[in-house]
CSV table of C-alpha atoms and ligand atoms in Angstrom, one decimal:
chain,number,residue,atom,x,y,z
A,1190,MET,CA,68.4,148.4,-159.1
A,1191,LYS,CA,67.7,145.8,-157.1
A,1192,GLU,CA,69.2,147.2,-153.5
A,1193,GLU,CA,67.3,150.7,-153.6
A,1194,ASN,CA,64.0,149.1,-154.7
A,1195,ALA,CA,62.1,147.7,-151.6
A,1196,LEU,CA,59.3,146.4,-154.5
A,1197,TRP,CA,62.0,144.0,-155.9
A,1198,ASP,CA,60.8,141.9,-152.3
A,1199,THR,CA,57.6,141.6,-153.9
A,1200,LEU,CA,59.5,139.9,-156.4
A,1201,ILE,CA,61.0,137.5,-155.3
A,1202,ASP,CA,57.1,136.7,-153.3
A,1203,SER,CA,56.0,136.0,-156.3
A,1204,LYS,CA,58.2,133.1,-156.6
A,1205,THR,CA,57.2,131.9,-153.7
A,1206,LEU,CA,54.9,128.8,-153.4
A,1207,LEU,CA,51.4,128.7,-152.5
A,1208,ASN,CA,50.1,124.7,-152.7
A,1209,GLY,CA,53.0,123.9,-154.4
A,1210,HIS,CA,52.5,126.5,-157.1
A,1211,ALA,CA,54.5,129.0,-158.3
A,1212,HIS,CA,52.4,132.2,-158.3
A,1213,GLU,CA,53.7,133.4,-161.5
A,1214,GLU,CA,52.1,130.0,-162.8
A,1215,LEU,CA,48.7,130.3,-160.7
A,1216,GLY,CA,47.9,133.5,-162.2
A,1217,ASP,CA,48.6,132.2,-165.6
A,1218,ASP,CA,45.6,129.7,-164.6
A,1219,HIS,CA,43.5,132.8,-163.3
A,1220,PHE,CA,43.3,131.7,-159.8
A,1221,PHE,CA,41.5,133.6,-157.4
A,1222,THR,CA,42.2,132.4,-153.6
A,1223,GLY,CA,41.1,136.7,-152.8
A,1224,GLY,CA,38.4,138.5,-150.9
A,1225,LEU,CA,35.7,141.4,-152.1
A,1226,GLU,CA,37.8,144.4,-151.8
A,1227,THR,CA,40.4,144.7,-154.5
A,1228,PRO,CA,43.8,144.6,-152.6
A,1229,MET,CA,45.2,148.3,-151.8
A,1230,LYS,CA,48.3,149.4,-150.0
A,1231,PRO,CA,47.6,151.4,-146.8
A,1232,GLY,CA,48.1,155.1,-148.3
A,1233,ALA,CA,47.1,153.7,-151.6
A,1234,PHE,CA,45.7,157.1,-152.6
A,1235,GLU,CA,48.4,159.6,-151.0
A,1236,LYS,CA,50.0,160.6,-154.1
A,1237,SER,CA,47.8,163.1,-156.7
A,1238,ASP,CA,46.2,161.5,-159.4
A,1239,GLU,CA,49.5,163.7,-161.5
A,1240,GLU,CA,52.2,163.3,-159.2
A,1241,LYS,CA,51.2,159.0,-160.6
A,1242,LYS,CA,51.1,159.9,-163.7
A,1243,GLU,CA,54.3,161.3,-163.5
A,1244,ILE,CA,55.7,158.2,-162.1
A,1245,ILE,CA,53.7,155.9,-164.1
A,1246,ALA,CA,55.0,157.8,-167.1
A,1247,LEU,CA,58.9,157.6,-166.2
A,1248,LEU,CA,58.6,153.4,-165.9
A,1249,PHE,CA,56.1,153.1,-169.0
A,1250,ALA,CA,59.8,154.9,-170.7
A,1251,GLN,CA,62.0,152.5,-168.4
A,1252,ILE,CA,59.8,149.5,-170.2
A,1253,MET,CA,59.7,150.3,-173.8
A,1254,ASP,CA,63.8,151.5,-173.3
A,1255,THR,CA,64.3,147.8,-172.0
A,1256,LEU,CA,62.4,146.0,-174.6
A,1257,GLY,CA,64.8,148.0,-176.5
A,1258,LEU,CA,62.7,150.7,-178.1
A,1259,ASP,CA,63.9,153.9,-179.4
A,1260,LEU,CA,61.8,156.9,-177.1
A,1261,ASN,CA,62.9,159.6,-180.0
A,1262,ASP,CA,61.3,157.8,-183.0
A,1263,ASP,CA,58.0,159.8,-183.0
A,1264,SER,CA,55.7,158.1,-182.8
A,1265,LEU,CA,56.6,156.2,-179.4
A,1266,ARG,CA,57.9,159.8,-177.8
A,1267,GLY,CA,54.6,160.6,-176.3
A,1268,THR,CA,53.4,156.9,-175.0
A,1269,PRO,CA,54.7,156.8,-171.7
A,1270,LYS,CA,52.6,159.5,-171.1
A,1271,ARG,CA,49.4,158.9,-172.6
A,1272,VAL,CA,49.3,155.3,-171.2
A,1273,ALA,CA,50.0,157.3,-167.9
A,1274,LYS,CA,47.0,159.3,-168.5
A,1275,MET,CA,45.1,156.2,-169.6
A,1276,TYR,CA,45.8,153.7,-166.2
A,1277,ILE,CA,44.6,156.7,-164.3
A,1278,GLU,CA,41.6,159.1,-165.5
A,1279,GLU,CA,40.3,155.7,-168.0
A,1280,ILE,CA,41.5,152.6,-167.5
A,1281,PHE,CA,42.4,151.6,-163.8
A,1282,SER,CA,39.9,155.3,-162.4
A,1283,GLY,CA,37.7,152.8,-160.5
A,1284,LEU,CA,40.2,152.2,-157.8
A,1285,ASP,CA,40.0,155.4,-156.6
A,1286,PRO,CA,36.7,155.6,-154.5
A,1287,LYS,CA,36.0,159.5,-155.7
A,1288,ASN,CA,35.2,157.9,-159.0
A,1289,LYS,CA,32.3,156.7,-157.0
A,1290,PRO,CA,29.5,156.8,-159.3
A,1291,LYS,CA,27.1,159.0,-157.1
A,1292,VAL,CA,23.8,157.4,-157.5
A,1293,ALA,CA,20.2,159.4,-155.8
A,1294,LEU,CA,17.4,156.9,-154.7
A,1295,PHE,CA,13.7,157.1,-155.9
A,1296,ASP,CA,10.6,155.6,-154.4
A,1297,ASN,CA,8.9,153.0,-156.5
A,1298,LYS,CA,6.5,154.7,-157.5
A,1299,TYR,CA,4.8,152.2,-159.6
A,1300,GLN,CA,4.7,149.3,-156.8
A,1301,TYR,CA,7.0,147.6,-159.8
A,1302,ASN,CA,8.0,144.6,-157.5
A,1303,GLN,CA,8.9,142.1,-159.7
A,1304,MET,CA,12.3,141.6,-160.9
A,1305,LEU,CA,14.3,144.4,-163.2
A,1306,VAL,CA,17.2,143.3,-165.4
A,1307,GLU,CA,20.0,145.0,-167.3
A,1308,LYS,CA,21.2,143.0,-169.6
A,1309,ASP,CA,24.0,143.2,-172.0
A,1310,ILE,CA,25.7,146.4,-169.8
A,1311,THR,CA,29.1,146.2,-171.7
A,1312,PHE,CA,32.5,146.7,-170.5
A,1313,TYR,CA,35.9,146.6,-170.3
A,1314,SER,CA,38.0,145.5,-168.0
A,1315,ASN,CA,42.1,144.3,-167.9
A,1316,CYS,CA,42.5,141.2,-166.2
A,1317,GLU,CA,45.0,141.7,-162.5
A,1318,HIS,CA,47.0,138.9,-163.9
A,1319,HIS,CA,48.4,139.7,-166.9
A,1320,PHE,CA,47.1,143.4,-167.2
A,1321,VAL,CA,45.6,143.0,-170.6
A,1322,PRO,CA,41.8,143.4,-171.1
A,1323,ILE,CA,38.9,141.3,-170.2
A,1324,ILE,CA,35.5,142.5,-172.7
A,1325,GLY,CA,32.7,141.6,-171.8
A,1326,LYS,CA,28.8,141.3,-171.4
A,1327,ALA,CA,27.6,141.9,-167.8
A,1328,HIS,CA,23.6,141.3,-166.8
A,1329,VAL,CA,23.1,142.7,-163.8
A,1330,ALA,CA,18.9,142.3,-161.7
A,1331,TYR,CA,17.0,143.5,-158.7
A,1332,ILE,CA,13.7,143.4,-157.3
A,1333,SER,CA,13.0,147.0,-155.5
A,1334,SER,CA,12.4,146.4,-151.8
A,1335,GLY,CA,10.8,149.9,-152.3
A,1336,LYS,CA,13.6,151.9,-154.0
A,1337,VAL,CA,15.4,152.5,-157.5
A,1338,ILE,CA,17.6,153.7,-159.3
A,1339,GLY,CA,18.2,155.2,-162.6
A,1340,LEU,CA,18.9,152.8,-164.9
A,1341,SER,CA,22.5,154.3,-166.6
A,1342,LYS,CA,23.2,154.2,-163.0
A,1343,LEU,CA,24.0,150.2,-162.5
A,1344,ASN,CA,25.0,150.6,-166.2
A,1345,ARG,CA,28.0,153.5,-164.6
A,1346,MET,CA,28.4,151.1,-160.9
A,1347,VAL,CA,29.0,148.5,-162.9
A,1348,GLN,CA,31.8,150.5,-165.3
A,1349,TYR,CA,33.4,151.3,-162.3
A,1350,TYR,CA,34.4,148.3,-160.9
A,1351,ALA,CA,35.3,147.1,-164.1
A,1352,LYS,CA,38.0,150.0,-164.3
A,1353,ARG,CA,40.5,148.1,-162.1
A,1354,PRO,CA,42.8,145.4,-162.4
A,1355,GLN,CA,40.1,142.6,-162.0
A,1356,VAL,CA,39.5,138.5,-162.1
A,1357,GLN,CA,36.3,138.4,-162.8
A,1358,GLU,CA,35.1,136.3,-160.1
A,1359,ARG,CA,35.8,139.8,-157.8
A,1360,LEU,CA,34.2,142.1,-160.1
A,1361,THR,CA,31.4,139.7,-160.1
A,1362,ASN,CA,30.4,139.9,-156.3
A,1363,GLN,CA,31.9,143.6,-155.8
A,1364,ILE,CA,29.4,145.2,-158.2
A,1365,GLY,CA,26.5,142.7,-156.8
A,1366,VAL,CA,27.3,144.0,-153.0
A,1367,GLU,CA,27.6,147.7,-154.5
A,1368,LEU,CA,24.1,146.5,-155.6
A,1369,GLN,CA,22.8,145.3,-152.9
A,1370,LYS,CA,23.8,148.2,-150.4
A,1371,LEU,CA,22.5,150.7,-153.2
A,1372,LEU,CA,19.6,149.3,-153.0
A,1373,ASP,CA,18.8,148.3,-149.9
A,1374,THR,CA,17.7,144.7,-150.7
A,1375,GLU,CA,19.8,141.0,-150.8
A,1376,ASP,CA,17.7,140.6,-153.9
A,1377,VAL,CA,20.5,141.1,-156.7
A,1378,ALA,CA,22.1,139.3,-159.6
A,1379,VAL,CA,24.7,139.8,-161.8
A,1380,ILE,CA,25.9,137.6,-164.7
A,1381,ILE,CA,29.2,138.5,-165.8
A,1382,ASP,CA,30.3,137.0,-169.4
A,1383,ALA,CA,33.7,138.1,-170.8
A,1384,LYS,CA,36.2,136.9,-172.8
A,1385,HIS,CA,39.5,137.3,-171.4
A,1386,LEU,CA,42.5,138.4,-174.2
A,1387,CYS,CA,45.4,136.8,-171.9
A,1388,VAL,CA,43.1,133.1,-172.5
A,1389,SER,CA,42.7,134.1,-176.8
A,1390,SER,CA,45.4,136.0,-177.8
A,1391,ARG,CA,48.1,134.2,-175.7
A,1392,GLY,CA,48.5,131.4,-172.9
A,1393,VAL,CA,46.7,128.5,-174.2
A,1394,GLN,CA,45.4,130.8,-177.2
A,1395,ASP,CA,41.7,129.8,-176.6
A,1396,ASP,CA,39.5,132.3,-179.4
A,1397,THR,CA,36.5,130.7,-178.2
A,1398,SER,CA,36.1,130.5,-174.8
A,1399,ALA,CA,34.2,132.4,-172.6
A,1400,THR,CA,34.3,133.0,-168.7
A,1401,VAL,CA,30.8,133.3,-166.8
A,1402,THR,CA,30.8,134.1,-163.6
A,1403,SER,CA,27.0,134.4,-161.3
A,1404,PHE,CA,26.2,136.1,-158.0
A,1405,TYR,CA,22.9,135.8,-156.6
A,1406,GLY,CA,22.0,137.5,-153.5
A,1407,GLY,CA,18.2,136.8,-151.4
A,1408,LYS,CA,15.7,135.7,-153.5
A,1409,PHE,CA,17.9,135.1,-156.0
A,1410,ASN,CA,18.6,132.4,-154.7
A,1411,SER,CA,16.0,129.7,-156.2
A,1412,ALA,CA,15.9,127.8,-158.6
A,1413,GLU,CA,11.9,129.2,-160.0
A,1414,LYS,CA,14.1,133.3,-160.3
A,1415,ILE,CA,17.1,131.9,-162.1
A,1416,ALA,CA,15.6,130.5,-164.7
A,1417,GLU,CA,12.8,133.4,-164.6
A,1418,LEU,CA,15.8,135.8,-164.9
A,1419,GLN,CA,17.7,133.4,-167.9
A,1420,HIS,CA,14.4,133.3,-169.6
A,1421,TYR,CA,14.5,137.4,-170.0
A,1422,LEU,CA,18.1,137.0,-170.5
A,1423,LYS,CA,18.1,135.1,-173.5
A,1424,ASN,CA,15.2,137.0,-175.7
B,2043,LIG,ZN1,45.0,137.5,-167.5
């Protein structure tokens, strides 16, 4: 097993130290040093979705088998394929750029030039350190530079980036930078308030804490604009 699998090296790597701490331990602390992009390997999309589902189903069957579960049981038999389908078509579908929402821009005919806030966008993501859910609300705001997008597209863009293994900081920044590009303006804000099940259901088992992250671009980098935004979010 060890000899034939090149991935084994990455497991050994995960035990090496970063600033004196084992990577496993740091993952538990949701330590984030990464950049804007989700770390993907070269050739990540060479396999078809069907091929990926087959491989994942087989590997997930091995996990279940290793745990000692009886895959001949009627209730468990379909689980590996169900999990594989769910990973590729649903909860990790945002890894594949082909699933990125197509967004049409419209002219800002109403000449509305104040901030627009789309709040309480519920999303489900998954922590990349533990592969358990992150459940939260995203609030997105922008000030039009002359172009506007349909409100549902703000929601869809949040969902697209949420459907990846994530860390909350990166998710926040990815949504912010994407909307800046789309709307052709720096004036974008994203606030995410989320609960990490790896914190509430395991580890320190804190059931009440939530994590808040924010992205403020352009005009949102002022105490006045932030206060205005916070005011809308309160009501
Ligand atoms: Zn986690």
